[in-house]
PDB file of C-alpha atoms in Angstrom:
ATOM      1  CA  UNK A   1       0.000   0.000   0.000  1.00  0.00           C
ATOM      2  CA  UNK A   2       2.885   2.237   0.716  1.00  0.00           C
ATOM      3  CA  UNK A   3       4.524   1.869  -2.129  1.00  0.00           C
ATOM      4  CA  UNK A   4       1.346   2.150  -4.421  1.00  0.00           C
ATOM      5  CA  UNK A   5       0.764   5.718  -2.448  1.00  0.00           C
ATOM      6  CA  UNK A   6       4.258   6.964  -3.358  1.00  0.00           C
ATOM      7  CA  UNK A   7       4.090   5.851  -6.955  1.00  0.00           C
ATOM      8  CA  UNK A   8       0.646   7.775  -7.166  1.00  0.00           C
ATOM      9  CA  UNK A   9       2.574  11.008  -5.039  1.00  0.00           C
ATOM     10  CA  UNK A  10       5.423  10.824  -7.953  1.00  0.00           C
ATOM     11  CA  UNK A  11       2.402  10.238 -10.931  1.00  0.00           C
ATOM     12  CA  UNK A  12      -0.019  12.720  -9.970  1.00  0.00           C
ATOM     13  CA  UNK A  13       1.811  15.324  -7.781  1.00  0.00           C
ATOM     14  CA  UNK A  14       1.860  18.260  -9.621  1.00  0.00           C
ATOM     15  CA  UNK A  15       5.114  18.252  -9.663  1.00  0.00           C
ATOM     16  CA  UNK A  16       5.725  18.116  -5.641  1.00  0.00           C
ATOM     17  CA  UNK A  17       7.423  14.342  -5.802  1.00  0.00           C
ATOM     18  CA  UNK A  18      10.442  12.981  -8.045  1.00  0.00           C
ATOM     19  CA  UNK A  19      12.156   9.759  -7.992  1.00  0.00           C
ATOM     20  CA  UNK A  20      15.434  10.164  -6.074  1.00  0.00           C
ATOM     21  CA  UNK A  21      17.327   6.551  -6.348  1.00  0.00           C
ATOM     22  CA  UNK A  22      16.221   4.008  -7.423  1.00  0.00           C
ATOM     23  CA  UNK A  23      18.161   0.393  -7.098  1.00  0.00           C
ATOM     24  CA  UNK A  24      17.527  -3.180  -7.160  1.00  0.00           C
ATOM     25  CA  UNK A  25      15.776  -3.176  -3.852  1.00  0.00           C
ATOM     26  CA  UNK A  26      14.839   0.115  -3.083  1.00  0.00           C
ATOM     27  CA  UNK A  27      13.136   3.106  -4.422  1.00  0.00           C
ATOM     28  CA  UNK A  28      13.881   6.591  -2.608  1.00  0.00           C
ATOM     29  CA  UNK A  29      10.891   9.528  -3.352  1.00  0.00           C
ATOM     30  CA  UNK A  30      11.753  12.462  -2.250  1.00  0.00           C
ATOM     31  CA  UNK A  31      10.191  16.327  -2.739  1.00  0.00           C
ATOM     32  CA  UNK A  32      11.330  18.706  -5.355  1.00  0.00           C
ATOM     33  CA  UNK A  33      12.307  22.492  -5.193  1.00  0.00           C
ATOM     34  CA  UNK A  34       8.660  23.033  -5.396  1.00  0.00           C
ATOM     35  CA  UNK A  35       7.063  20.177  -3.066  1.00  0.00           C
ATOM     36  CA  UNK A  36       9.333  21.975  -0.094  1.00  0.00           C
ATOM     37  CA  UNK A  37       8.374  25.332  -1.099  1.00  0.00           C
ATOM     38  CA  UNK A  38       5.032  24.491  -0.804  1.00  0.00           C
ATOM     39  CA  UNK A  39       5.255  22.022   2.374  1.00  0.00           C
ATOM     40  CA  UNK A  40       7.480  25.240   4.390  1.00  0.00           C
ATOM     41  CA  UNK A  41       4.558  27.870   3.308  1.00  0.00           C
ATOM     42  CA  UNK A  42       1.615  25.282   4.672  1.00  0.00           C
ATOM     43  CA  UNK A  43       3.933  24.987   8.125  1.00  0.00           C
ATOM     44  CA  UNK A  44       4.015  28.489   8.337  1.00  0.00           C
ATOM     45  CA  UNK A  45       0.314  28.673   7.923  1.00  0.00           C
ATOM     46  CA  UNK A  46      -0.196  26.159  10.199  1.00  0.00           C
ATOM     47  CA  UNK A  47       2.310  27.871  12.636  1.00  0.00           C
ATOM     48  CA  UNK A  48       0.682  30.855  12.518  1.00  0.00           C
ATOM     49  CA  UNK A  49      -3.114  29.104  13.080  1.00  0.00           C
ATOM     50  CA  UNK A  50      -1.886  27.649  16.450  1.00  0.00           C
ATOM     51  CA  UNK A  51      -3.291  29.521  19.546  1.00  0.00           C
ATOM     52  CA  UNK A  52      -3.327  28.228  23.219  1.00  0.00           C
ATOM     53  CA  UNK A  53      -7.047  27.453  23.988  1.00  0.00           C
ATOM     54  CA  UNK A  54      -6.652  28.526  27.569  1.00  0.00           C
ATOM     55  CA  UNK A  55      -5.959  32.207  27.848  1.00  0.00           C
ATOM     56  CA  UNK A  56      -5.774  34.667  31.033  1.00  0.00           C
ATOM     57  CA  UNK A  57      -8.933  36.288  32.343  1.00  0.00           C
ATOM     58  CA  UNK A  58      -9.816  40.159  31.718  1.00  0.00           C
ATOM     59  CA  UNK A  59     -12.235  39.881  35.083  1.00  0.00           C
ATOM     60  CA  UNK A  60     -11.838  37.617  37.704  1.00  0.00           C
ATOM     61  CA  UNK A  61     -12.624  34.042  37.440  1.00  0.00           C
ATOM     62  CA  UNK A  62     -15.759  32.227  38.792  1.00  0.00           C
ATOM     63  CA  UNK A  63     -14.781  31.423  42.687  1.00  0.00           C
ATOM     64  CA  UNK A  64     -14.930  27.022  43.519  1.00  0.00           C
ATOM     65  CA  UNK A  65     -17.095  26.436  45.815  1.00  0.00           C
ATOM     66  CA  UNK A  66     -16.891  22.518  45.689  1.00  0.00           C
ATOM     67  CA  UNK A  67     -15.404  20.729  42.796  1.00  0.00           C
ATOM     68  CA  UNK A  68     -17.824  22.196  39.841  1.00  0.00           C
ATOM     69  CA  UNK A  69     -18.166  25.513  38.690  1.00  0.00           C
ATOM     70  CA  UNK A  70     -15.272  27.342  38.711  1.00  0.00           C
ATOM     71  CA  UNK A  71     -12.833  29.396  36.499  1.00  0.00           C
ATOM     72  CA  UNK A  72     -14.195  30.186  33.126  1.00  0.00           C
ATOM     73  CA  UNK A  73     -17.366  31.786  32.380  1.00  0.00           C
ATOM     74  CA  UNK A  74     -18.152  30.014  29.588  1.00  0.00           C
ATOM     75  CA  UNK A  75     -15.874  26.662  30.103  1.00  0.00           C
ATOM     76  CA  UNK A  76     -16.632  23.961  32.839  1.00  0.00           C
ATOM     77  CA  UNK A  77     -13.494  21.874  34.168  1.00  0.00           C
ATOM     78  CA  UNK A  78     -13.064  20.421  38.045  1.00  0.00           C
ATOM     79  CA  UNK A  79     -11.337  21.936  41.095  1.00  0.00           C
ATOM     80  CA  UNK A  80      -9.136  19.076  40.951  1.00  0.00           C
ATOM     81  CA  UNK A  81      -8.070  17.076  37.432  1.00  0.00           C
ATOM     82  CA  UNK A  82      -8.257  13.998  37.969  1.00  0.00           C
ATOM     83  CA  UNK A  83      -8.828  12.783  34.158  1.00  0.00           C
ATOM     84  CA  UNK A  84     -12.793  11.721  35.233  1.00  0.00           C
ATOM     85  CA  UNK A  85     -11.371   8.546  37.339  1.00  0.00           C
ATOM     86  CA  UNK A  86     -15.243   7.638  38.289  1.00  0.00           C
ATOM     87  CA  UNK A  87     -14.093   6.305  41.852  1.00  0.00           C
ATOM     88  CA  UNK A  88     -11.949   9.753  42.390  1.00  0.00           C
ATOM     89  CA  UNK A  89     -14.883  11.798  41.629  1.00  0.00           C
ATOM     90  CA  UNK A  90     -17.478   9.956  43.970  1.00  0.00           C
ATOM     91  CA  UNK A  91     -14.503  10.457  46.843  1.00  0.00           C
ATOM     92  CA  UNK A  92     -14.657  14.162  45.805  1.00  0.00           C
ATOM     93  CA  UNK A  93     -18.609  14.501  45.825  1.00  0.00           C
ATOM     94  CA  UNK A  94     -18.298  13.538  49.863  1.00  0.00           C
ATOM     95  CA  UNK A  95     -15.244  15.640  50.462  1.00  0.00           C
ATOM     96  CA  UNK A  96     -14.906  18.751  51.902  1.00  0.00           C
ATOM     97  CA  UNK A  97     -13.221  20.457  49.836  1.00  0.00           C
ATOM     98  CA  UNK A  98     -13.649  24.002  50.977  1.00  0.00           C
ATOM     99  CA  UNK A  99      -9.724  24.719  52.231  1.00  0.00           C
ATOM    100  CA  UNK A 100      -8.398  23.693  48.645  1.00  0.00           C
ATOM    101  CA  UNK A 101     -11.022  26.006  46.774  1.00  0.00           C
ATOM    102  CA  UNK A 102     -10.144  29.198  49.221  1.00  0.00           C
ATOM    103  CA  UNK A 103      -6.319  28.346  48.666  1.00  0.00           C
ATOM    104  CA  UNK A 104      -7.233  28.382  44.800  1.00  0.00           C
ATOM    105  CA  UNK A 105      -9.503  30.982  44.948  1.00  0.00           C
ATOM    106  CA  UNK A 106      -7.057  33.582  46.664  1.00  0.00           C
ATOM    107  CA  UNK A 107      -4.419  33.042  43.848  1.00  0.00           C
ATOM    108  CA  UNK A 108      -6.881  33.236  40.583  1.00  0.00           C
ATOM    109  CA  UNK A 109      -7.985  36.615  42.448  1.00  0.00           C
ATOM    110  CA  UNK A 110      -5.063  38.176  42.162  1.00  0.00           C
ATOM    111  CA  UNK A 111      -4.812  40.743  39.457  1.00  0.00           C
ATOM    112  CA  UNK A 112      -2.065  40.901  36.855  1.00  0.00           C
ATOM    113  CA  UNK A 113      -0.738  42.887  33.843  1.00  0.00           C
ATOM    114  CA  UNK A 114       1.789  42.775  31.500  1.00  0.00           C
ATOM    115  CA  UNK A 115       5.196  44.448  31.920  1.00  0.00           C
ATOM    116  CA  UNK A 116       5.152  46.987  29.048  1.00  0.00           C
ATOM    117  CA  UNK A 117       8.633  47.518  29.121  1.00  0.00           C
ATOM    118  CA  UNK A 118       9.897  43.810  28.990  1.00  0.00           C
ATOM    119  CA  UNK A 119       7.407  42.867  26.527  1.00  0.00           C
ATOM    120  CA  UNK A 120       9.012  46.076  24.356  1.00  0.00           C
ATOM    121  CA  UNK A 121      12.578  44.665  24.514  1.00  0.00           C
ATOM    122  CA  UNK A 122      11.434  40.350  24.061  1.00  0.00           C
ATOM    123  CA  UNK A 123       9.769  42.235  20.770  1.00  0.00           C
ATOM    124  CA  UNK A 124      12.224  43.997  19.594  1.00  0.00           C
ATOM    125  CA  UNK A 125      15.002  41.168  20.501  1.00  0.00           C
ATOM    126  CA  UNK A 126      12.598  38.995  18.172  1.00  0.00           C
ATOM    127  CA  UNK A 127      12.241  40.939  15.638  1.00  0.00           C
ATOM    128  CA  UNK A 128      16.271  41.347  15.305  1.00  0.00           C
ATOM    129  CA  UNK A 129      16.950  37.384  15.884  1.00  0.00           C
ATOM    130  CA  UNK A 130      18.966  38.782  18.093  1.00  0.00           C
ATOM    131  CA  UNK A 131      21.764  39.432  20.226  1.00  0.00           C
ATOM    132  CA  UNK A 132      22.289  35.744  21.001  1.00  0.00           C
ATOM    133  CA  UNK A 133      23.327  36.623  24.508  1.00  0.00           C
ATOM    134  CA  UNK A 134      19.343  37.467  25.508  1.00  0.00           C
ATOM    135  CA  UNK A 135      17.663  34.927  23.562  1.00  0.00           C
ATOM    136  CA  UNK A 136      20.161  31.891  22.488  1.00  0.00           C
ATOM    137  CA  UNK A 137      17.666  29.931  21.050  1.00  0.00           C
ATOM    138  CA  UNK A 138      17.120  31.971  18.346  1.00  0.00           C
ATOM    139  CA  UNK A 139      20.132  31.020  16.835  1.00  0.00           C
ATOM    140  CA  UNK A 140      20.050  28.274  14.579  1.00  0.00           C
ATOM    141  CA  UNK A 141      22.869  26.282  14.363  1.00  0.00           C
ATOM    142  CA  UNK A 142      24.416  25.807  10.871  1.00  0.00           C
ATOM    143  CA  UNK A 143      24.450  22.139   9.977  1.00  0.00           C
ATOM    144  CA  UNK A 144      28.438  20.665   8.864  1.00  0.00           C
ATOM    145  CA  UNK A 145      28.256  19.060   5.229  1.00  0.00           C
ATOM    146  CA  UNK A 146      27.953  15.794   4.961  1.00  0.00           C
ATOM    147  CA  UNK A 147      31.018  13.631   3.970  1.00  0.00           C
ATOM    148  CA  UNK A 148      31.516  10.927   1.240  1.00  0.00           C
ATOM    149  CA  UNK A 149      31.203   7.678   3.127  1.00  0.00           C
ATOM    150  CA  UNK A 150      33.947   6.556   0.464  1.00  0.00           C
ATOM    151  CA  UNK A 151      36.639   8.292   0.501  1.00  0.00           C
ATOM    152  CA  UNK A 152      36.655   9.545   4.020  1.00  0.00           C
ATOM    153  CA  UNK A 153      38.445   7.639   7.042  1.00  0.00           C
ATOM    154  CA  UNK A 154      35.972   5.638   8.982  1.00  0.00           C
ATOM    155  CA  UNK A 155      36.829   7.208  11.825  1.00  0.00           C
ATOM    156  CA  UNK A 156      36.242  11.000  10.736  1.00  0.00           C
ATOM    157  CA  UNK A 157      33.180  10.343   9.021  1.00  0.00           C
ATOM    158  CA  UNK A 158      31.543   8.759  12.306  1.00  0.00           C
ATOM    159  CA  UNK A 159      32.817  11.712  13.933  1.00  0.00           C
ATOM    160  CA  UNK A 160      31.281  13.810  11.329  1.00  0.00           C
ATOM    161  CA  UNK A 161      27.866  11.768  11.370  1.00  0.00           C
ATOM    162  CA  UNK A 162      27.680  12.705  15.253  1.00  0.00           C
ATOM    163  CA  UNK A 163      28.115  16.747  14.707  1.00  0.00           C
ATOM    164  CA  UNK A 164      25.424  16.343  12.476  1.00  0.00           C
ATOM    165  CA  UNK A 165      22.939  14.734  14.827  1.00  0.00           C
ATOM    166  CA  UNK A 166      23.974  16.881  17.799  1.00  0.00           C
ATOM    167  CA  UNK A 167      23.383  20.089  15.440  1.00  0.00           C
ATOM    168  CA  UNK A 168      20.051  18.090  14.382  1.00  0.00           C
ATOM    169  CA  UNK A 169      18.701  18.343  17.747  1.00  0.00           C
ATOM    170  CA  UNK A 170      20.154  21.879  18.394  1.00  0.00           C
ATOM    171  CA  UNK A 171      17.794  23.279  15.028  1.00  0.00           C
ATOM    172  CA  UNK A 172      15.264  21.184  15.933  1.00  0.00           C
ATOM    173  CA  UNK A 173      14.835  22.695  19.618  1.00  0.00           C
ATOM    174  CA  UNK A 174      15.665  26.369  17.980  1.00  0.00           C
ATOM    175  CA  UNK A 175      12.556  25.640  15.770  1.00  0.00           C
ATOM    176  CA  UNK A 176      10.502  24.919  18.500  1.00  0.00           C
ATOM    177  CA  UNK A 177      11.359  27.214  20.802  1.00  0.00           C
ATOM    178  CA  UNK A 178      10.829  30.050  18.757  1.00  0.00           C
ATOM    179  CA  UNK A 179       7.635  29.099  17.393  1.00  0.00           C
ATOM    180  CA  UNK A 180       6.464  29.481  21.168  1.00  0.00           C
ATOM    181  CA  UNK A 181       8.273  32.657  21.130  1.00  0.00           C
ATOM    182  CA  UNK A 182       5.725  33.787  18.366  1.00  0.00           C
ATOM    183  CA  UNK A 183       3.004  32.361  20.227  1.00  0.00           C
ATOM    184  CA  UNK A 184       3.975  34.787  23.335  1.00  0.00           C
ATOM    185  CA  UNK A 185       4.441  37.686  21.352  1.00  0.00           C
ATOM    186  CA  UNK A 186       0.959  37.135  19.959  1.00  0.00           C
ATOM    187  CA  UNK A 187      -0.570  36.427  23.445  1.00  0.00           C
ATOM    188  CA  UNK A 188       0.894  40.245  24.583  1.00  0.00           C
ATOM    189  CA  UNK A 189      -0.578  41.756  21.635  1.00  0.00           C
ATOM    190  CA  UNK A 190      -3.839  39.811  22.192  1.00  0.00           C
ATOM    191  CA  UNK A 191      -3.749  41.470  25.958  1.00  0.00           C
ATOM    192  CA  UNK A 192      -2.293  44.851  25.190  1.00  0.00           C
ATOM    193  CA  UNK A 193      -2.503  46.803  28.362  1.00  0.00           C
ATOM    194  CA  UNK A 194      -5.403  45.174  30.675  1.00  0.00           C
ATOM    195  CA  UNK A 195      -5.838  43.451  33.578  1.00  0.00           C
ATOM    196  CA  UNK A 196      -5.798  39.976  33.615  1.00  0.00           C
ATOM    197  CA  UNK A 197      -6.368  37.054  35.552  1.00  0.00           C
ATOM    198  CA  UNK A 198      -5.540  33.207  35.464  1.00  0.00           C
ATOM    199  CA  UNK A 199      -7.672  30.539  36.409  1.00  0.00           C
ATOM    200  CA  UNK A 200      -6.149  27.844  38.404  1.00  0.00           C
ATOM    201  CA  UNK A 201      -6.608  24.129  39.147  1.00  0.00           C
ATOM    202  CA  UNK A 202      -5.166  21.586  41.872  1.00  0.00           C
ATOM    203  CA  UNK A 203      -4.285  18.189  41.124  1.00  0.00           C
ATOM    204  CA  UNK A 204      -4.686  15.371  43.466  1.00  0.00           C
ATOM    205  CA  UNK A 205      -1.524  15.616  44.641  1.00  0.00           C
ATOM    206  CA  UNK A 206      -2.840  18.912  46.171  1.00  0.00           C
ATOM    207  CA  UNK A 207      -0.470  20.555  43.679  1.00  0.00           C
ATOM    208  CA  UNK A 208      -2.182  24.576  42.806  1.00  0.00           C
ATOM    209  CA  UNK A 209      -1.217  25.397  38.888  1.00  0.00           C
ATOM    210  CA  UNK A 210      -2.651  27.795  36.414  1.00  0.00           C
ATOM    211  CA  UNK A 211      -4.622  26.736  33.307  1.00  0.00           C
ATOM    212  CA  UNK A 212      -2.985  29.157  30.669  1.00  0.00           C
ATOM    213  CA  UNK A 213       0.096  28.448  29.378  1.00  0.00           C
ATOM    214  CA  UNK A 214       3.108  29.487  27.708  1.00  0.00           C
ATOM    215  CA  UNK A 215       2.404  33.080  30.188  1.00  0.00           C
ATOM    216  CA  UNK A 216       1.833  32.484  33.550  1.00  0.00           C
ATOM    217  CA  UNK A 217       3.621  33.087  36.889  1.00  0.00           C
ATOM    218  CA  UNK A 218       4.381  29.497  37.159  1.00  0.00           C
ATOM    219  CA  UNK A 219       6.581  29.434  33.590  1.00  0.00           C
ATOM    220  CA  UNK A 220       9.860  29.569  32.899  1.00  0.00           C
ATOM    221  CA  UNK A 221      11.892  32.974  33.606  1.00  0.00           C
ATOM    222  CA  UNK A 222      11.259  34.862  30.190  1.00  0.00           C
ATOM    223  CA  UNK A 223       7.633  34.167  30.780  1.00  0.00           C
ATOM    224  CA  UNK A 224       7.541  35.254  34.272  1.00  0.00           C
ATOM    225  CA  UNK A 225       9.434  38.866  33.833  1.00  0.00           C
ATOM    226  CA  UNK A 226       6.764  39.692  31.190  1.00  0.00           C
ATOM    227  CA  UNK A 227       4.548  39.309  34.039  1.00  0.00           C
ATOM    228  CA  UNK A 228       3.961  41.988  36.883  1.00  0.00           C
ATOM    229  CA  UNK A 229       1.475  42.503  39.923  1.00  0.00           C
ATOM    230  CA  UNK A 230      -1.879  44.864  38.911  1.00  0.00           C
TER     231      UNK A 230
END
């Protein structure tokens, strides 16, 4: 089936597929100029569709009283996720619960903003890719040529073949990381200058955490400077 799929990608592909190698046991596809020109503008619409579903709060969130009816206005979750474990929640229902919802209650209270300033210079620092010193991940390492398997010295070409999978990972964590860069930098823009507020949950390990991510006061440092007390 696989190779019936790839020989109808390489047919009727407008273009996108080409026969790479082909020997007595294998058959390589791989895309053309075109098919990656096409497949990097689709990630970069895809990239640019992705949004958080959980955001921070412009008015405080609903207080818990018990385990229900909390946080969002418009979303319902639990006091305590506990991935709707039947035998958990009937535990719950009989529980008294009221010391966990006041601890959670006091901290999705508490009114936040956005540090104008910070969020000025994690902008601009973006919009440079750079200095490297501020944001490191930004840089994308440059991957070392490959070398003929050949004519090169068994050793040096395994040592080669190692740089390039170390470098490998290095791009591929750049890549990520800064597509959640972009994400934060459209989460500021989304909350400009307002209050906000972020709903929290407990876990039954009587752990507190928020519900947004990638800004929150839990997150990593970057995160938490853009953050300051309303």
């Amino acid at each position: 089936l696989g190779g019936a799929l790839l020989a109808l990608a390489v047919d009727h592909g407008e273009g996108l597929f080409r026969l790479h190698e082909q020997t007595r046991y294998s058959t390589r596809v791989r895309l053309t100029r075109k098919g990656l020109m096409v497949l990097k503008r689709r990630k970069e619409d895809e990239e640019r569709a992705i949004r958080p579903k959980w955001l921070p709060m412009t008015s405080p969130p609903r207080p818990w009283i018990g385990n229900e009816g909390g946080g969002y206005d418009q979303f319902s979750m639990s006091l305590v996720k506990c991935d709707d474990d039947e035998e958990v929640l009937e535990i719950f229902k009989k529980a008294d619960l009221s010391p966990v919802a006041e601890a959670v209650n006091a901290l999705q209270d508490t009114p936040w903003r956005i540090n104008q300033r910070v969020a000025s210079v994690l902008e601009a620092v973006y919009q440079r890719k750079g200095p490297a010193s501020v944001l490191p991940y930004l840089e994308i390492a440059k991957m070392p040529p490959r070398l003929p398997k050949k004519t090169t010295p068994e050793e040096e070409f395994k040592k080669r073949r190692g740089e390039r999978r170390r470098v490998w990972k290095l791009r591929n964590i750049a890549a990520s990381n800064l597509l959640g860069l972009e994400t934060r930098i459209a989460i500021l823009k989304k909350i400009g200058t307002r209050t906000i507020y972020f709903t929290h949950q407990a876990d039954t390990r009587g752990r507190i955490y928020t519900v947004p991510q990638e800004i929150h006061p839990q997150a990593e440092d970057m995160s938490r400077s853009l953050l300051e007390f309303a």
